[in-house]
Short mmCIF file of C-alpha atoms in Angstrom, two decimals:
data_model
loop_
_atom_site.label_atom_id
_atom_site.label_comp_id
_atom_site.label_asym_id
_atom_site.label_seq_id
_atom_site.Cartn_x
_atom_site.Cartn_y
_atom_site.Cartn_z
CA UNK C 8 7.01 8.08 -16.59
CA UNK C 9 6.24 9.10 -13.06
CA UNK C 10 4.52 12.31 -11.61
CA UNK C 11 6.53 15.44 -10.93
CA UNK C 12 4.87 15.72 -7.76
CA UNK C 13 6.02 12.38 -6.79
CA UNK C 14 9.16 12.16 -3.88
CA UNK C 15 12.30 10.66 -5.30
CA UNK C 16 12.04 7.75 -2.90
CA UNK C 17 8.70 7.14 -3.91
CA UNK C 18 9.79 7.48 -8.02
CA UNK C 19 13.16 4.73 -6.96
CA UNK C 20 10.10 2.29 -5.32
CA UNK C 21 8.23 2.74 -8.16
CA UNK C 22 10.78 2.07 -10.79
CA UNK C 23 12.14 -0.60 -8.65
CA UNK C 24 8.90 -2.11 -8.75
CA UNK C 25 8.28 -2.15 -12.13
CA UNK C 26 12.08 -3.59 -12.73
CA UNK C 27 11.50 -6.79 -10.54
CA UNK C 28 8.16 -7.43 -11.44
CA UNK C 29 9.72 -7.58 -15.45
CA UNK C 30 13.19 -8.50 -15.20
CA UNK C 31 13.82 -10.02 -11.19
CA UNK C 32 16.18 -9.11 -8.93
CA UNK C 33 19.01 -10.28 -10.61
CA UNK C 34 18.10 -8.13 -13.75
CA UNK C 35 17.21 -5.13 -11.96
CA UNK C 36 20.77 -3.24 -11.80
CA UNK C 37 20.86 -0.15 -9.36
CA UNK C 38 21.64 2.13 -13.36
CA UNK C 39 17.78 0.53 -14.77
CA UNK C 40 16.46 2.02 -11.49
CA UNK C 41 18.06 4.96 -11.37
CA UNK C 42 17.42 5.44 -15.18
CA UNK C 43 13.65 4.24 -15.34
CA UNK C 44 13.29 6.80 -11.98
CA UNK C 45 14.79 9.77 -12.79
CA UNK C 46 17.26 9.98 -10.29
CA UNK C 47 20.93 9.87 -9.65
CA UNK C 48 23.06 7.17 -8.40
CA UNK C 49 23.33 10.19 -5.16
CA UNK C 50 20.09 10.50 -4.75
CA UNK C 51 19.89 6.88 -4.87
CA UNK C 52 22.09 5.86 -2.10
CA UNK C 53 21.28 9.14 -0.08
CA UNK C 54 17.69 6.61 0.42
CA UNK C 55 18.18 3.95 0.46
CA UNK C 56 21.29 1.85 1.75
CA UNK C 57 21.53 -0.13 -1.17
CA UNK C 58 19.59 -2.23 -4.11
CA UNK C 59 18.30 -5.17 -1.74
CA UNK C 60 17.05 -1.85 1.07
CA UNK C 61 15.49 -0.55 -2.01
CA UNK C 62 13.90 -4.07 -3.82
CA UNK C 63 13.20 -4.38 -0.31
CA UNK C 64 10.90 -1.57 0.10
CA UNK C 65 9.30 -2.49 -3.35
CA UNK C 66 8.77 -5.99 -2.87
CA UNK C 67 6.95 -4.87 0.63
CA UNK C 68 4.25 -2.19 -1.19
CA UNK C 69 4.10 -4.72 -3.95
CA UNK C 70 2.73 -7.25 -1.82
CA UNK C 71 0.69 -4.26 -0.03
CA UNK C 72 -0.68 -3.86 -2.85
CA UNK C 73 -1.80 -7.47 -3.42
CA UNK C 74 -3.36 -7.95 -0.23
CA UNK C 75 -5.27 -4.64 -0.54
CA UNK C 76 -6.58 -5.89 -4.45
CA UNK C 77 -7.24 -9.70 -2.80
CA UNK C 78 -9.15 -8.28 -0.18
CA UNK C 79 -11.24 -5.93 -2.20
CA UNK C 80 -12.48 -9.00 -4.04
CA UNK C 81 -12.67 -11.67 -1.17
CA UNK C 82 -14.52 -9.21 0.98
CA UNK C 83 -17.54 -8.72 -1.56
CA UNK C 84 -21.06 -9.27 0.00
CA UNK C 85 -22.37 -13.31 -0.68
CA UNK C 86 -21.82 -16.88 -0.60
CA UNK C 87 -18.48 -17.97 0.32
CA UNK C 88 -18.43 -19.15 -3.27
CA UNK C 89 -19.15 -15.96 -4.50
CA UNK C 90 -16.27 -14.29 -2.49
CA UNK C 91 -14.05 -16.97 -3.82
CA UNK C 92 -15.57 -16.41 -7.31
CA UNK C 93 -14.60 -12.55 -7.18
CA UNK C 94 -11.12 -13.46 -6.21
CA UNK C 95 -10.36 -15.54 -9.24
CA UNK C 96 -12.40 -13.66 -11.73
CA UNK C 97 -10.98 -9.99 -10.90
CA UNK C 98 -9.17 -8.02 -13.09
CA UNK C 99 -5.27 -9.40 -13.76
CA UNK C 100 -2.44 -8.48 -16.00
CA UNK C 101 -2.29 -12.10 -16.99
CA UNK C 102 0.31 -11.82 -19.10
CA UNK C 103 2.47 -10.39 -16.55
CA UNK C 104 1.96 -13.24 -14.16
CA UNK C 105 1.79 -12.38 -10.15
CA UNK C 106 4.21 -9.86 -9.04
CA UNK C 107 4.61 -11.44 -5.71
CA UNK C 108 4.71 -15.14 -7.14
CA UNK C 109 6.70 -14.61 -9.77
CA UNK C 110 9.50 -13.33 -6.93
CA UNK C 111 9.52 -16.87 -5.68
CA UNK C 112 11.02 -18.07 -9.10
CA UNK C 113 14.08 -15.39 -8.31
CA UNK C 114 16.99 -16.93 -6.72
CA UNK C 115 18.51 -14.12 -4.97
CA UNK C 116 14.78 -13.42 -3.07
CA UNK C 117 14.43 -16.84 -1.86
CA UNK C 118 17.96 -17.36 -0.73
CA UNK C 119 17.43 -14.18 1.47
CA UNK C 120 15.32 -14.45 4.82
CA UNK C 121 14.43 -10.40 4.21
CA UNK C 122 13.83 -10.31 0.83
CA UNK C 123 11.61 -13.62 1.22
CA UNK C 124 9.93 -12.91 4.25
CA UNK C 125 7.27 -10.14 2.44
CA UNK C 126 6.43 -13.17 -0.47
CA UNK C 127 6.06 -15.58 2.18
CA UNK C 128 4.21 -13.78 4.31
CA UNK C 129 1.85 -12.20 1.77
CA UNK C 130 1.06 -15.56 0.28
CA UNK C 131 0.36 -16.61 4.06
CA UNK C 132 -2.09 -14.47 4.55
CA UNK C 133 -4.06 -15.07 0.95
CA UNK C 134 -3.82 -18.59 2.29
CA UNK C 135 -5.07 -17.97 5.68
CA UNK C 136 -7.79 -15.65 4.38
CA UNK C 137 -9.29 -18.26 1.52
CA UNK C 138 -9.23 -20.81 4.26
CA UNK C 139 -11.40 -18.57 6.59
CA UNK C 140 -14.16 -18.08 3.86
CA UNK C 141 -14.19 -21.54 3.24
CA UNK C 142 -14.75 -22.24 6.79
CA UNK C 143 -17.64 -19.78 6.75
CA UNK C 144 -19.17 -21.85 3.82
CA UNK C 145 -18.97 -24.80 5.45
CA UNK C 146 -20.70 -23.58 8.88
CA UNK C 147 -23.50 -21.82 6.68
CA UNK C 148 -24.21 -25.13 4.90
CA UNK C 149 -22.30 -23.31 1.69
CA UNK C 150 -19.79 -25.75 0.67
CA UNK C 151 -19.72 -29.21 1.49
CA UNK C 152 -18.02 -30.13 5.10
CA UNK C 153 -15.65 -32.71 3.53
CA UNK C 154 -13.67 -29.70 1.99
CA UNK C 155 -10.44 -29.21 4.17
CA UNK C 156 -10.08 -25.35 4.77
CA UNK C 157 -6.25 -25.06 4.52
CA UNK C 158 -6.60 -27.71 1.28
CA UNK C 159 -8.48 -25.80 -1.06
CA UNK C 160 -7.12 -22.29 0.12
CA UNK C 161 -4.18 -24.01 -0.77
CA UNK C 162 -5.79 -25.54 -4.10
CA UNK C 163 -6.97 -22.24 -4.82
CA UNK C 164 -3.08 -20.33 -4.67
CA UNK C 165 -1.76 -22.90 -6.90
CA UNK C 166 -4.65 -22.36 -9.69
CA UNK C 167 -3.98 -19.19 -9.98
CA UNK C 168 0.11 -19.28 -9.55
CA UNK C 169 0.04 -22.40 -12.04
CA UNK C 170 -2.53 -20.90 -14.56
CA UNK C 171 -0.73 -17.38 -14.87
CA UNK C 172 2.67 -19.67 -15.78
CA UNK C 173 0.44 -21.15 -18.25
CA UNK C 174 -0.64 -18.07 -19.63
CA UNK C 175 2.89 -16.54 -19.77
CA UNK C 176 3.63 -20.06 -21.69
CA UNK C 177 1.28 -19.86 -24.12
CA UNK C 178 1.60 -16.34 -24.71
CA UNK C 179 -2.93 -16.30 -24.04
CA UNK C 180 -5.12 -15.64 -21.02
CA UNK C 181 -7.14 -18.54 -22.40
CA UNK C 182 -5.02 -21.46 -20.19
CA UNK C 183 -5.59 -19.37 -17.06
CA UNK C 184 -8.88 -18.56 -17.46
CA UNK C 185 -9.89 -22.02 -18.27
CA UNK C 186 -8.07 -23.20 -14.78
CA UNK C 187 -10.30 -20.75 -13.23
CA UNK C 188 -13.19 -21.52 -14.39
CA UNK C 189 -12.05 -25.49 -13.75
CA UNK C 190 -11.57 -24.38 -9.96
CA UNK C 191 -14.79 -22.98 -9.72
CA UNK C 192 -16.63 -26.18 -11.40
CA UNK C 193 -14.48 -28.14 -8.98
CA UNK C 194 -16.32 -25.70 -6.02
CA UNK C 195 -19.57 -25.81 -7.19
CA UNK C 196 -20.16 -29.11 -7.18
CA UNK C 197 -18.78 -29.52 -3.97
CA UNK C 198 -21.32 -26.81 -2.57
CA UNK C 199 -24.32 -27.97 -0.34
CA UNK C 200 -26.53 -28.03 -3.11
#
């Protein structure tokens, strides 16, 4: 499944990955990992302290990952609706849901500061980065001035945390893609035109 070339730790991360983003934390037993990886229980613990060091690790380039995919679409050249427009039009494994948001449904992440702090923090930032483009498309004359920054970044996480549980209900892209395009309405006709 992985590259030969790839470093044990990096195969464990990997797999680990993988494992929460399907099953959660709960459901991802140190054996799956090990198994799905390659690697030994010994070569395992020799790593990594432990499963929550290790989820801990994957959960942290997981939500790398996330910010680095975000930012490639919310830093496109254009209109602040445009960058907005990238961000909830980009490529998605719908079906999947979010890797990151989906952790927030997992008991065992939320009840721990460490484990949570890499969700919270990563949602956070998409927060505190929508709301800065929206700022910038009110000051250019954009989007209209009544729209509250920190509201519709907000408005915008939920969309797209609400429409991939939608999708994952419904077993179709069709209920997430229709709450995007439904955000975007909702934008436009709040724009300064």
């Amino acid at each position: 499944m992985y590259s030969r070339h790839m470093s044990t730790p990096e195969r464990l991360i990997e797999a680990t990955r993988e494992l929460l983003w399907d099953r959660g934390y709960v459901g991802t037993s140190p054996k799956a990992i090990q198994q799905q990886a390659g690697a030994g229980q010994g070569s395992m613990y020799h790593h990594f302290a432990g499963k929550s060091d290790l989820a801990l690790a994957a959960i942290r380039r997981t939500a790398e990952e996330l910010r680095a995919s975000a930012e490639a679409a919310l830093g496109v050249e254009g209109t602040a609706y445009e960058r907005i427009s990238s961000y909830l039009l980009r490529e998605r494994d719908v079906l999947r849901g979010c890797p990151v948001g989906r952790l927030t449904m997992d008991p065992d992440v939320i009840a721990g500061d460490e484990l949570r702090a890499p969700v919270e923090e990563t949602l956070g930032w998409l927060r505190g980065r929508l709301a800065a483009i929206v700022q910038e498309g009110r000051e250019r004359g954009e989007l209209s001035t009544a729209l509250v920054p920190a509201e519709i970044a907000a408005t915008i996480v939920a969309t797209v945390q609400g429409g991939y549980v939608l999708a994952r209900a419904s077993g179709s892209t069709a209920a997430f893609d229709a709450g995007m395009r439904g955000l975007l309405a909702l934008l436009r006709t709040n724009g300064s035109n």
